[in-house]
Coordinates of C-alpha atoms in Angstrom, one line a residue:
M11 CA 18.8 -58.4 -35.6
A12 CA 21.0 -56.2 -34.4
P13 CA 20.6 -54.1 -30.7
S14 CA 20.0 -50.0 -31.5
P15 CA 22.8 -47.7 -30.9
L16 CA 20.8 -45.8 -28.2
A17 CA 20.2 -49.0 -26.5
Q18 CA 24.2 -50.2 -26.3
R19 CA 24.9 -46.7 -24.8
W20 CA 22.2 -47.4 -22.4
A21 CA 23.6 -50.4 -21.4
A22 CA 26.8 -49.3 -21.5
V23 CA 26.5 -46.9 -18.6
L24 CA 24.3 -49.0 -17.1
I25 CA 27.0 -51.7 -16.2
E26 CA 29.4 -48.9 -15.6
S27 CA 27.1 -47.4 -12.6
A28 CA 25.7 -50.1 -10.9
Y29 CA 26.3 -54.4 -10.4
S30 CA 23.3 -56.9 -12.1
P31 CA 24.1 -60.5 -12.7
M32 CA 22.3 -59.4 -15.9
S33 CA 24.4 -60.2 -19.4
R34 CA 25.7 -57.8 -21.3
R35 CA 23.6 -59.1 -24.3
K36 CA 20.2 -59.5 -22.4
L37 CA 20.4 -56.4 -21.3
T38 CA 21.1 -54.7 -24.2
Q39 CA 17.9 -56.8 -25.4
H40 CA 16.0 -55.6 -23.3
L41 CA 17.0 -51.8 -23.0
D42 CA 16.2 -52.1 -26.8
E43 CA 12.7 -52.8 -26.5
H44 CA 12.5 -51.0 -23.9
A45 CA 13.3 -47.9 -25.8
A46 CA 10.7 -49.1 -28.3
R47 CA 8.1 -48.7 -25.6
L48 CA 9.5 -45.3 -24.6
R49 CA 8.6 -44.2 -29.0
A50 CA 5.6 -45.7 -28.6
G51 CA 4.6 -43.4 -25.2
Q52 CA 4.5 -47.2 -23.8
A53 CA 5.1 -47.7 -19.9
A54 CA 7.9 -45.2 -18.8
V55 CA 6.9 -45.2 -15.6
A56 CA 7.2 -49.0 -15.6
I57 CA 11.1 -49.1 -17.5
G58 CA 11.8 -47.4 -14.8
E59 CA 10.3 -49.3 -11.5
W60 CA 12.4 -52.5 -14.3
L61 CA 16.0 -50.7 -13.4
V62 CA 15.2 -51.0 -9.7
R63 CA 14.2 -54.4 -9.6
K64 CA 17.1 -55.4 -11.9
R65 CA 19.3 -53.6 -9.2
F66 CA 20.9 -50.7 -11.9
T67 CA 20.9 -48.6 -8.2
G68 CA 24.0 -47.1 -8.1
P69 CA 24.8 -43.5 -7.6
D70 CA 25.1 -42.1 -10.7
S71 CA 22.0 -44.7 -12.8
L72 CA 19.5 -42.7 -12.7
R73 CA 21.1 -39.8 -14.1
R74 CA 23.7 -41.0 -16.9
T75 CA 20.0 -43.3 -17.7
L76 CA 18.8 -39.8 -18.4
E77 CA 21.4 -38.3 -20.5
V78 CA 22.0 -40.4 -22.6
L79 CA 17.9 -40.4 -23.1
A80 CA 17.0 -37.2 -23.1
P81 CA 18.6 -36.2 -26.6
E82 CA 16.1 -38.7 -28.3
F83 CA 13.0 -38.1 -26.0
P84 CA 10.9 -35.3 -24.9
P85 CA 10.6 -34.4 -21.0
E86 CA 7.5 -35.8 -19.9
V87 CA 8.5 -39.1 -20.9
L88 CA 12.3 -38.7 -18.9
G89 CA 10.2 -37.2 -16.2
A90 CA 7.7 -40.8 -16.4
L91 CA 10.4 -43.1 -16.0
A92 CA 12.1 -41.3 -13.1
S93 CA 9.2 -40.7 -11.8
G94 CA 9.0 -45.0 -12.1
Y95 CA 12.5 -44.9 -10.7
V96 CA 12.4 -42.8 -7.3
R97 CA 8.7 -44.9 -6.7
A98 CA 10.3 -47.8 -7.2
T99 CA 13.4 -46.5 -5.0
R100 CA 10.7 -45.2 -1.7
D101 CA 9.1 -49.3 -2.3
Q102 CA 13.0 -50.7 -2.2
L103 CA 13.9 -48.2 1.2
F104 CA 10.3 -48.3 3.2
A105 CA 10.6 -52.4 2.5
E106 CA 14.5 -52.4 3.7
Q107 CA 13.4 -49.7 6.6
E108 CA 10.3 -52.5 7.6
K109 CA 13.0 -55.3 7.5
V110 CA 15.0 -53.1 9.5
K111 CA 12.3 -52.2 12.1
N112 CA 10.8 -55.9 12.1
A113 CA 14.8 -57.4 13.2
L114 CA 14.7 -54.5 15.1
L115 CA 11.7 -55.9 17.3
K116 CA 12.8 -59.3 16.9
A117 CA 16.0 -58.2 18.1
V118 CA 14.6 -56.5 21.4
E119 CA 11.7 -59.4 22.3
D120 CA 15.1 -62.3 21.8
A121 CA 16.9 -60.5 23.9
Q122 CA 15.3 -62.2 26.9
R123 CA 15.8 -65.4 25.7
D124 CA 18.9 -65.2 24.3
L125 CA 20.8 -62.0 25.1
H126 CA 23.9 -62.6 23.0
D127 CA 22.7 -63.0 19.5
S128 CA 20.4 -61.0 19.8
E129 CA 22.8 -57.9 20.3
A130 CA 25.3 -59.8 17.1
R131 CA 22.3 -59.6 15.2
F132 CA 21.3 -56.1 16.0
A133 CA 24.9 -55.0 15.6
Q134 CA 25.2 -56.7 12.3
V135 CA 22.2 -54.5 10.8
F136 CA 22.6 -51.6 12.9
A137 CA 26.3 -51.4 11.2
S138 CA 25.7 -52.7 7.6
T139 CA 22.9 -51.0 6.6
A140 CA 23.2 -48.2 3.9
V141 CA 19.8 -46.8 5.7
G142 CA 21.3 -44.2 8.5
I143 CA 19.8 -45.6 11.5
A144 CA 18.9 -43.3 15.1
I145 CA 17.7 -45.0 18.4
F146 CA 16.0 -42.3 21.0
D147 CA 14.6 -43.0 24.4
V148 CA 11.1 -41.9 24.9
H149 CA 12.3 -37.9 25.5
G150 CA 13.6 -37.9 22.0
S151 CA 17.1 -37.9 23.1
V152 CA 19.4 -39.8 20.9
V153 CA 20.8 -42.8 22.4
E154 CA 22.4 -44.1 19.5
A155 CA 23.0 -43.5 16.0
N156 CA 25.5 -45.5 13.0
E157 CA 28.1 -44.7 11.1
A158 CA 25.3 -44.2 8.0
L159 CA 23.6 -41.9 9.4
A160 CA 26.8 -39.4 10.2
G161 CA 27.3 -39.9 6.8
I162 CA 24.1 -38.8 5.7
L163 CA 24.3 -35.5 7.9
G164 CA 28.3 -34.9 6.4
H165 CA 29.5 -36.0 9.2
E166 CA 33.8 -38.1 9.2
E167 CA 33.1 -40.1 12.3
M168 CA 30.4 -40.1 15.3
P169 CA 30.3 -36.4 16.6
K170 CA 28.9 -35.7 20.2
E171 CA 25.7 -33.8 18.8
L172 CA 24.5 -35.8 15.3
F173 CA 21.1 -33.5 14.4
V174 CA 21.9 -29.6 14.5
E175 CA 19.8 -28.2 17.2
A176 CA 16.9 -27.3 15.2
D177 CA 16.5 -30.8 13.9
A178 CA 16.5 -32.7 17.0
V179 CA 14.4 -30.4 18.5
A180 CA 12.0 -31.1 15.4
L181 CA 12.2 -35.1 16.0
A182 CA 12.2 -34.5 19.5
S183 CA 8.6 -33.2 19.3
A184 CA 7.2 -35.4 16.2
C185 CA 8.2 -38.8 19.2
E186 CA 6.0 -36.9 21.6
R187 CA 3.4 -36.3 19.5
M188 CA 3.5 -39.8 18.3
I189 CA 3.1 -40.9 22.3
S190 CA 0.9 -38.7 23.0
S191 CA -1.4 -40.3 19.7
S192 CA -0.7 -43.3 19.9
V193 CA 0.7 -43.6 16.6
D194 CA 3.2 -46.1 16.6
T195 CA 4.4 -45.6 12.8
D196 CA 5.2 -42.2 11.1
R197 CA 6.7 -41.9 7.4
R198 CA 7.5 -38.2 5.4
E199 CA 9.9 -36.4 3.8
W200 CA 12.3 -34.1 6.2
E201 CA 13.8 -31.4 5.0
L202 CA 17.5 -32.4 7.3
T203 CA 21.1 -29.9 7.5
R204 CA 24.6 -31.4 7.1
N205 CA 26.9 -29.9 9.7
N206 CA 28.2 -27.1 6.9
G207 CA 24.8 -26.1 6.5
D208 CA 23.7 -27.4 3.5
T209 CA 20.6 -28.8 2.6
V210 CA 20.3 -32.9 3.2
W211 CA 16.4 -34.2 2.1
A212 CA 15.9 -37.7 3.0
N213 CA 12.9 -40.0 3.7
V214 CA 12.4 -40.7 7.5
V215 CA 10.4 -43.4 8.8
L216 CA 9.4 -43.0 12.3
S217 CA 8.7 -46.3 14.3
V218 CA 7.7 -46.7 18.6
L219 CA 9.6 -49.3 20.0
R220 CA 7.3 -51.2 22.6
G221 CA 8.5 -53.6 25.2
S222 CA 6.5 -56.6 26.7
D223 CA 4.5 -54.5 29.2
G224 CA 3.3 -52.5 25.9
L225 CA 5.1 -49.3 26.8
P226 CA 7.2 -46.9 24.7
K227 CA 10.6 -47.7 25.5
F228 CA 12.4 -46.2 22.3
H229 CA 12.0 -44.6 19.0
V230 CA 13.8 -45.7 15.7
A231 CA 14.8 -43.5 13.3
L232 CA 15.3 -44.7 9.8
I233 CA 16.8 -42.3 7.1
E234 CA 16.9 -42.5 3.5
D235 CA 19.2 -39.7 1.7
V236 CA 17.1 -39.0 -1.2
T237 CA 18.7 -35.1 -2.4
E238 CA 19.6 -36.5 -5.2
Q239 CA 16.0 -37.7 -6.7
R240 CA 14.5 -34.4 -5.4
M241 CA 16.8 -32.6 -7.4
L242 CA 16.2 -34.4 -10.3
Q243 CA 12.4 -33.7 -9.8
E244 CA 13.0 -30.0 -9.6
W245 CA 15.0 -29.5 -12.7
L246 CA 12.3 -31.7 -14.2
R247 CA 9.7 -29.5 -13.2
H248 CA 11.5 -26.4 -14.1
Q249 CA 12.3 -27.9 -17.7
S250 CA 8.1 -28.5 -18.1
L251 CA 8.0 -25.0 -17.4
T252 CA 10.6 -23.1 -19.4
D253 CA 11.2 -23.1 -22.8
L254 CA 14.4 -25.1 -23.4
L255 CA 15.9 -22.1 -26.0
T256 CA 15.8 -19.2 -24.6
G257 CA 15.5 -20.4 -20.8
L258 CA 12.2 -18.2 -21.1
P259 CA 8.9 -18.8 -19.0
N260 CA 6.7 -21.3 -21.5
R261 CA 3.1 -21.0 -21.8
A262 CA 2.1 -23.3 -18.7
A263 CA 4.4 -21.2 -16.7
F264 CA 3.1 -17.8 -18.1
T265 CA -0.5 -18.7 -18.2
D266 CA 0.1 -19.6 -13.8
R267 CA 1.5 -15.7 -13.5
L268 CA -1.3 -13.8 -15.3
E269 CA -3.9 -16.3 -13.4
S270 CA -1.5 -14.7 -10.4
A271 CA -1.4 -11.0 -11.6
L272 CA -5.2 -10.9 -12.4
A273 CA -6.3 -12.4 -9.7
S274 CA -4.5 -9.1 -7.4
G275 CA -7.0 -6.8 -8.6
L276 CA -3.9 -4.6 -10.0
P277 CA -4.6 -3.5 -13.3
H278 CA -1.9 -4.9 -15.9
T279 CA -1.0 -4.8 -19.7
L280 CA -0.4 -7.9 -21.7
A281 CA 1.2 -7.4 -24.9
Y282 CA 1.5 -10.1 -27.6
L283 CA 4.0 -10.0 -30.1
D284 CA 5.3 -11.9 -33.5
V285 CA 8.5 -11.8 -34.7
D286 CA 8.1 -10.6 -37.9
S287 CA 9.4 -12.3 -41.0
L288 CA 11.8 -15.0 -39.4
T289 CA 11.2 -17.9 -41.5
I290 CA 13.6 -15.5 -44.0
V291 CA 16.3 -15.6 -41.4
N292 CA 16.0 -19.6 -41.1
D293 CA 15.7 -20.4 -45.2
G294 CA 18.3 -17.8 -45.8
L295 CA 20.7 -18.8 -43.2
G296 CA 19.6 -21.8 -41.5
Y297 CA 17.7 -22.7 -38.3
V298 CA 20.6 -22.1 -36.2
A299 CA 20.6 -18.7 -37.1
G300 CA 17.0 -18.4 -36.4
D301 CA 17.1 -19.8 -33.2
A302 CA 20.2 -17.3 -32.1
V303 CA 17.6 -14.4 -33.4
L304 CA 15.2 -15.5 -31.0
V305 CA 17.7 -16.0 -28.1
E306 CA 18.4 -12.5 -28.7
V307 CA 14.7 -10.8 -29.3
A308 CA 14.5 -12.9 -25.8
R309 CA 17.3 -10.6 -24.1
R310 CA 16.4 -7.5 -25.0
L311 CA 13.3 -7.9 -24.1
R312 CA 14.4 -8.3 -20.9
V313 CA 16.5 -5.4 -20.6
V314 CA 14.0 -3.4 -22.2
L315 CA 11.7 -4.2 -19.7
P316 CA 13.3 -5.2 -16.4
D317 CA 10.1 -5.3 -13.9
A318 CA 8.1 -7.2 -16.8
V319 CA 6.8 -11.0 -17.4
V320 CA 8.4 -12.3 -20.6
A321 CA 8.2 -15.5 -22.1
R322 CA 7.9 -17.6 -25.2
V323 CA 4.7 -19.1 -25.5
G324 CA 5.1 -20.1 -29.4
G325 CA 7.7 -20.3 -32.2
D326 CA 8.2 -16.8 -32.6
E327 CA 5.8 -16.0 -30.1
F328 CA 6.5 -13.6 -26.9
V329 CA 3.9 -12.5 -25.0
V330 CA 5.2 -9.5 -22.1
L331 CA 3.3 -8.7 -18.7
I332 CA 3.5 -5.1 -17.7
Q333 CA 1.7 -4.0 -14.2
G334 CA -0.9 -1.0 -14.5
S335 CA -1.6 0.9 -18.2
P336 CA 1.5 2.1 -20.0
D337 CA 1.3 4.7 -23.2
V338 CA 0.8 1.2 -25.6
A339 CA 1.9 3.7 -28.1
A340 CA 5.1 4.4 -26.5
L341 CA 5.5 0.5 -25.4
A342 CA 5.8 -0.8 -29.1
A343 CA 7.6 2.2 -30.1
M344 CA 10.7 1.7 -27.4
I345 CA 10.3 -2.5 -28.1
D346 CA 10.8 -1.7 -31.9
E347 CA 13.8 0.6 -31.0
E348 CA 14.8 -2.0 -28.8
L349 CA 14.8 -5.0 -31.9
S350 CA 16.3 -2.4 -34.4
E351 CA 19.9 -3.0 -33.9
P352 CA 21.5 -5.5 -35.8
V353 CA 22.8 -9.0 -34.6
Y354 CA 26.1 -9.9 -36.4
L355 CA 25.0 -13.3 -37.6
E356 CA 27.5 -15.5 -39.8
G357 CA 28.6 -12.0 -41.3
A358 CA 25.4 -10.5 -41.8
G359 CA 23.6 -8.1 -39.6
V360 CA 20.5 -9.0 -38.8
A361 CA 17.4 -7.2 -37.6
V362 CA 14.1 -7.4 -36.9
S363 CA 11.1 -6.3 -35.8
T364 CA 7.6 -7.6 -34.5
S365 CA 3.6 -7.1 -35.0
I366 CA 2.6 -6.5 -31.3
G367 CA -1.5 -6.7 -29.5
F368 CA -2.6 -5.1 -26.7
V369 CA -4.7 -5.9 -24.2
H370 CA -5.3 -4.4 -20.4
A371 CA -6.9 -6.4 -18.4
V372 CA -8.2 -5.8 -14.7
G373 CA -8.8 -9.2 -12.6
P374 CA -10.0 -10.8 -10.6
G375 CA -12.5 -13.2 -12.1
V376 CA -10.7 -12.4 -15.1
D377 CA -10.3 -16.0 -16.9
P378 CA -6.6 -16.1 -18.0
L379 CA -6.8 -17.9 -21.4
V380 CA -9.4 -15.7 -22.1
V381 CA -7.1 -12.4 -21.8
L382 CA -4.5 -14.6 -23.6
R383 CA -6.6 -15.1 -26.7
R384 CA -8.0 -11.4 -26.8
A385 CA -4.2 -10.1 -27.3
H386 CA -3.3 -13.1 -30.0
S387 CA -6.5 -12.1 -31.6
T388 CA -5.2 -8.8 -31.3
L389 CA -2.0 -9.3 -32.4
R390 CA -4.0 -10.8 -36.1
R391 CA -5.5 -7.7 -36.5
A392 CA -2.2 -5.9 -36.0
E393 CA -0.7 -8.2 -38.8
A394 CA -3.0 -7.7 -41.7
G395 CA -1.8 -4.2 -41.4
G396 CA 1.4 -5.2 -42.4
K397 CA 4.9 -5.8 -40.6
R398 CA 6.0 -3.5 -37.6
Q399 CA 2.3 -3.3 -36.5
W400 CA 0.7 -2.2 -33.3
A401 CA -2.7 -2.9 -32.4
I402 CA -5.0 -2.9 -29.1
Y403 CA -7.7 -4.8 -28.5
D404 CA -11.4 -3.0 -29.1
H405 CA -14.5 -5.6 -28.0
E406 CA -16.3 -5.0 -31.1
A407 CA -14.2 -6.2 -33.8
D408 CA -13.6 -8.9 -31.8
V409 CA -17.1 -10.2 -31.6
V410 CA -17.1 -9.9 -35.0
D411 CA -13.8 -11.3 -35.3
R412 CA -14.8 -14.3 -33.3
A413 CA -18.4 -14.8 -34.9
R414 CA -16.4 -15.3 -38.2
F415 CA -13.4 -17.8 -36.8
A416 CA -16.2 -19.6 -35.4
R417 CA -18.1 -19.6 -38.5
I418 CA -15.1 -21.2 -40.2
A419 CA -13.7 -23.3 -37.8
A420 CA -17.5 -25.3 -38.1
M421 CA -16.8 -25.4 -41.9
P422 CA -15.9 -28.9 -41.7
G423 CA -18.7 -30.6 -40.5
A424 CA -21.5 -28.0 -42.7
F425 CA -19.3 -30.5 -45.2
E426 CA -20.2 -33.6 -43.6
N427 CA -24.2 -32.4 -42.8
G428 CA -24.5 -31.2 -46.1
E429 CA -25.4 -28.1 -45.6
I430 CA -23.7 -26.3 -48.1
S431 CA -25.5 -25.7 -51.7
V432 CA -24.6 -25.3 -55.2
E433 CA -27.7 -21.9 -56.6
Y434 CA -27.5 -21.1 -60.0
S435 CA -28.6 -17.9 -61.4
P436 CA -28.6 -17.2 -65.6
V437 CA -26.7 -15.7 -67.7
S438 CA -27.8 -13.6 -70.7
W439 CA -26.5 -12.1 -73.7
V440 CA -27.1 -8.6 -73.7
S441 CA -29.6 -9.2 -76.6
G442 CA -31.5 -11.1 -74.4
S443 CA -31.2 -14.9 -75.3
S444 CA -30.2 -17.0 -73.1
A445 CA -26.1 -17.9 -73.0
F446 CA -25.1 -20.5 -69.2
V447 CA -25.6 -20.7 -66.3
E448 CA -23.4 -19.4 -63.0
A449 CA -23.2 -21.9 -60.6
S450 CA -22.3 -20.5 -56.9
V451 CA -22.8 -21.9 -53.7
R452 CA -24.5 -20.8 -50.6
W453 CA -24.4 -22.5 -46.9
G454 CA -27.1 -20.6 -44.8
A455 CA -27.2 -16.9 -44.6
S456 CA -23.3 -16.9 -46.3
R457 CA -23.2 -16.2 -50.1
H458 CA -21.0 -17.6 -52.6
D459 CA -18.3 -14.6 -52.3
E460 CA -17.9 -15.4 -48.0
V461 CA -18.3 -18.9 -48.1
V462 CA -14.8 -20.0 -51.1
A463 CA -13.2 -17.0 -49.2
Y464 CA -13.9 -19.2 -45.8
A465 CA -12.7 -22.3 -46.9
D466 CA -9.8 -20.8 -48.6
A467 CA -9.2 -19.7 -45.1
L468 CA -9.4 -23.1 -43.7
G469 CA -7.8 -24.9 -46.9
L470 CA -11.0 -26.6 -47.9
A471 CA -10.3 -24.8 -51.4
S472 CA -10.3 -28.3 -53.0
R473 CA -13.3 -29.5 -51.5
L474 CA -15.8 -26.5 -52.1
G475 CA -14.5 -26.9 -56.0
Q476 CA -14.8 -30.3 -56.0
L477 CA -18.5 -30.3 -54.6
V478 CA -19.6 -27.2 -56.7
L479 CA -18.0 -29.1 -60.6
Q480 CA -19.6 -31.9 -59.6
D481 CA -23.0 -30.5 -58.7
A482 CA -22.7 -28.4 -62.0
C483 CA -21.6 -31.0 -64.1
S484 CA -24.0 -33.6 -63.6
R485 CA -26.8 -30.6 -64.5
G486 CA -25.9 -31.5 -68.7
E487 CA -26.2 -27.4 -69.5
P488 CA -23.6 -25.0 -70.1
V489 CA -22.3 -23.8 -67.2
L490 CA -19.9 -21.0 -65.7
V491 CA -17.8 -21.6 -62.6
R492 CA -16.1 -18.9 -60.4
L493 CA -12.7 -20.8 -58.6
S494 CA -10.8 -18.9 -55.4
P495 CA -7.7 -18.0 -55.1
D496 CA -6.2 -20.7 -53.6
Q497 CA -8.2 -22.5 -56.0
S498 CA -7.2 -20.9 -59.2
R499 CA -3.6 -21.4 -58.4
D500 CA -4.4 -25.1 -57.3
P501 CA -1.8 -27.5 -59.0
D502 CA -4.1 -30.1 -58.7
L503 CA -7.6 -27.8 -60.3
A504 CA -6.6 -29.3 -64.2
A505 CA -7.0 -33.2 -62.9
H506 CA -9.4 -32.6 -61.2
V507 CA -11.7 -31.1 -63.7
R508 CA -10.9 -33.8 -66.5
S509 CA -12.3 -35.8 -63.4
N510 CA -15.7 -34.7 -63.2
L511 CA -15.8 -33.7 -66.8
R512 CA -15.5 -37.8 -67.5
A513 CA -17.3 -38.9 -64.4
C514 CA -20.4 -37.0 -65.6
A515 CA -20.2 -37.3 -69.5
F516 CA -19.7 -33.9 -69.3
P517 CA -18.6 -32.2 -72.7
A518 CA -15.3 -29.3 -72.0
S519 CA -16.6 -26.9 -74.6
S520 CA -20.0 -26.2 -72.1
L521 CA -17.6 -25.4 -68.7
F522 CA -16.6 -21.8 -68.6
L523 CA -14.0 -22.3 -65.9
A524 CA -13.9 -18.5 -64.1
L525 CA -10.4 -18.1 -62.3
D526 CA -9.3 -15.2 -59.6
V527 CA -7.4 -12.9 -61.2
R528 CA -5.9 -12.2 -57.8
A529 CA -4.8 -15.4 -58.3
M530 CA -2.7 -14.1 -61.1
P531 CA 0.4 -15.1 -62.4
D532 CA 0.3 -18.3 -60.1
G533 CA -2.4 -19.7 -61.7
E534 CA -1.4 -18.6 -65.7
E535 CA -0.5 -22.1 -66.3
N536 CA -4.2 -23.8 -65.2
L537 CA -5.7 -20.9 -67.8
E538 CA -3.5 -22.9 -70.4
V539 CA -3.4 -26.6 -69.5
L540 CA -7.3 -26.1 -69.5
H541 CA -7.7 -24.1 -72.6
D542 CA -6.0 -27.2 -74.4
M543 CA -8.2 -29.2 -72.9
G544 CA -11.2 -27.0 -74.3
V545 CA -12.9 -25.7 -71.4
H546 CA -13.7 -22.4 -71.7
V547 CA -11.1 -20.1 -68.9
L548 CA -11.9 -16.7 -68.2
L549 CA -10.6 -14.5 -65.2
H550 CA -13.1 -12.7 -62.7
E551 CA -12.8 -10.1 -60.3
F552 CA -11.4 -8.1 -62.8
G553 CA -11.1 -4.8 -62.1
G554 CA -8.4 -3.8 -65.0
G555 CA -5.4 -2.9 -63.2
F556 CA -2.0 -3.6 -65.2
A557 CA -1.7 -7.1 -64.1
G558 CA -4.8 -8.5 -65.3
L559 CA -5.2 -6.6 -68.7
S560 CA -1.6 -8.4 -69.0
T561 CA -2.2 -12.0 -68.2
V562 CA -5.5 -11.4 -70.9
D563 CA -3.0 -10.5 -73.1
R564 CA -0.1 -13.7 -72.4
S565 CA -4.2 -16.2 -71.9
P566 CA -6.5 -17.8 -73.9
V567 CA -9.0 -15.8 -72.1
W568 CA -12.6 -16.3 -73.7
G569 CA -13.9 -13.8 -71.1
V570 CA -13.6 -12.0 -68.2
R571 CA -16.0 -11.0 -65.6
L572 CA -15.8 -7.8 -63.7
A573 CA -15.5 -7.1 -60.5
R574 CA -18.3 -5.0 -58.5
P575 CA -17.9 -1.3 -60.8
P576 CA -16.9 1.2 -58.4
S577 CA -18.9 4.3 -57.6
E578 CA -16.7 7.0 -57.8
R579 CA -16.7 8.6 -61.4
L580 CA -13.3 8.5 -62.5
A581 CA -13.0 5.0 -61.8
R582 CA -16.5 4.1 -63.6
Q583 CA -15.0 6.2 -66.6
G584 CA -11.9 4.5 -67.2
L585 CA -13.9 1.4 -66.5
S586 CA -16.0 2.7 -69.6
L587 CA -12.9 2.6 -71.4
M588 CA -11.6 -0.5 -71.0
V589 CA -14.8 -2.9 -71.9
P590 CA -14.7 -2.0 -75.5
L591 CA -10.9 -2.4 -75.2
L592 CA -11.3 -6.0 -74.0
R593 CA -13.7 -6.8 -77.1
S594 CA -11.5 -5.3 -79.6
A595 CA -8.7 -7.9 -78.2
G596 CA -11.5 -10.7 -79.2
V597 CA -12.1 -11.4 -74.9
H598 CA -16.2 -11.8 -73.7
V599 CA -17.3 -9.1 -71.0
I600 CA -19.6 -10.1 -68.7
G601 CA -21.4 -7.5 -65.6
G602 CA -24.1 -8.1 -62.8
P603 CA -26.0 -8.5 -61.3
G604 CA -27.3 -4.8 -61.4
D605 CA -29.1 -2.9 -63.5
R606 CA -29.2 -4.0 -66.8
D607 CA -29.5 -0.9 -69.2
E608 CA -26.8 0.8 -67.4
L609 CA -24.6 -2.7 -67.8
Q610 CA -25.3 -3.0 -71.7
A611 CA -24.4 1.0 -71.8
L612 CA -20.7 0.5 -70.5
G613 CA -20.5 -2.0 -73.6
V614 CA -21.0 -5.9 -71.9
D615 CA -21.4 -9.0 -73.5
L616 CA -22.9 -11.0 -71.1
V617 CA -25.4 -9.9 -67.8
V618 CA -25.9 -11.9 -64.9
S619 CA -29.7 -11.7 -63.8

């Protein structure tokens, strides 16, 4: 099988950047296997180590590898590969440094037996290694250094003063500490200074060389330039804390800043923003335009709130942290005014608005994740009122919302544990004779309307409908089943009904299926198909609006189940005029539960007890 284009590109840059005796064909096969393992989220660290082990350690090998892989793998995979590469390079360096140290020790010891040969070996190691070497006397003064170290420190030729004064003092102090503490080897990462003032990061192994009498004679420092690896690590860290599209801090970075702000004990205000109607821009002008809008929103938020911390925490969600307790109404108006000016994309002047949830917070001791959740919950409450709305955190409303959301979140477990049951209420003609029963669901203290609303909110409408249909059809008696809005517009509704009728050998004419009038006209096709199957179709939550009356006129509706009667006089008069109109159209009207005499006076045909 031919290697992937990614493996071929990867092999090309490795061959260009470093020498290895491995053939191109064999290298490409290995890289193809490594790419597959990276896609599976496996062995990124081991692959970085493999690159070093196979000698792909040229000056540009790691950088060009990351450039090839970056379009196809996330930062965390690239970071793991780079980490393995850096660690293997460091281990290889330490091994080489240890080899150099041992060679130096052996050279000193052999000098007593064969001075000429030992000096030749030492000179060869000293001059040829890429590792910088400096030899210090016991007081920390440089006795000798190699050309590699001079190059690391930015010198074109060996200077009189190799290290800048601060670095020389630090190294001399380290030498003195090692002697006083009887430590023979010290390994650390040092921040050194080049002769032009630039910083160079280096792995430094500082060792004590002792004579035959066991007393310290010299110190040797083995120094490897790791500036590129350090910069790469910093870049990966920055990428992990930055939103790549807008350049703003991401959720992880913002959470840290929020925690620090709360720990200060000063009052802060958190605004959680959702960009309204971004989907319209994405679908109408394309995702490139949508991204441009997000970038512009980020820019304008930074302009209008220069002293605030602005971050992007989701697809179209931003957060703003402001010190103090500003007038949130004025703040919301200022943000809205800034974003209302159109930005022109592909000839279209696009402007967006935001919905905002505000929360005031004072720390320390306040959990930043709790503050974020409160702000997000407040945002959702604001959005319930439409676009371009804002709200401020309300503790009592939040307690109610949390309890409701926790209840909704627990619904799958309630299905699994059989906690949702089906109950039945008799439905009779106004004359008193029995007509059929009405099925309703119950989950603990939650009654039918609440349970079906939970199911719709969690995407479990179809599962709940199946549960009710199976139970209702298995009873073998005529039954009325009310469906939620999502169930009513479900394109698979007719197939589910047909399946249950067949499984229970239940006649379609004994099933009275009430679709929610609020799902019309989307559910009108279901009304037609179910009617053709022989099912009696109804509309429930019927209040007599024009849309509902139009659906009754267009569709083969057997009956309507009235919504809860209004208490206002004029509305009740309207309802009393509508019921005869429906009955004159041949539609059965169901009312209740309620006062039977009052419902009979209203003119209904059937009453739910």
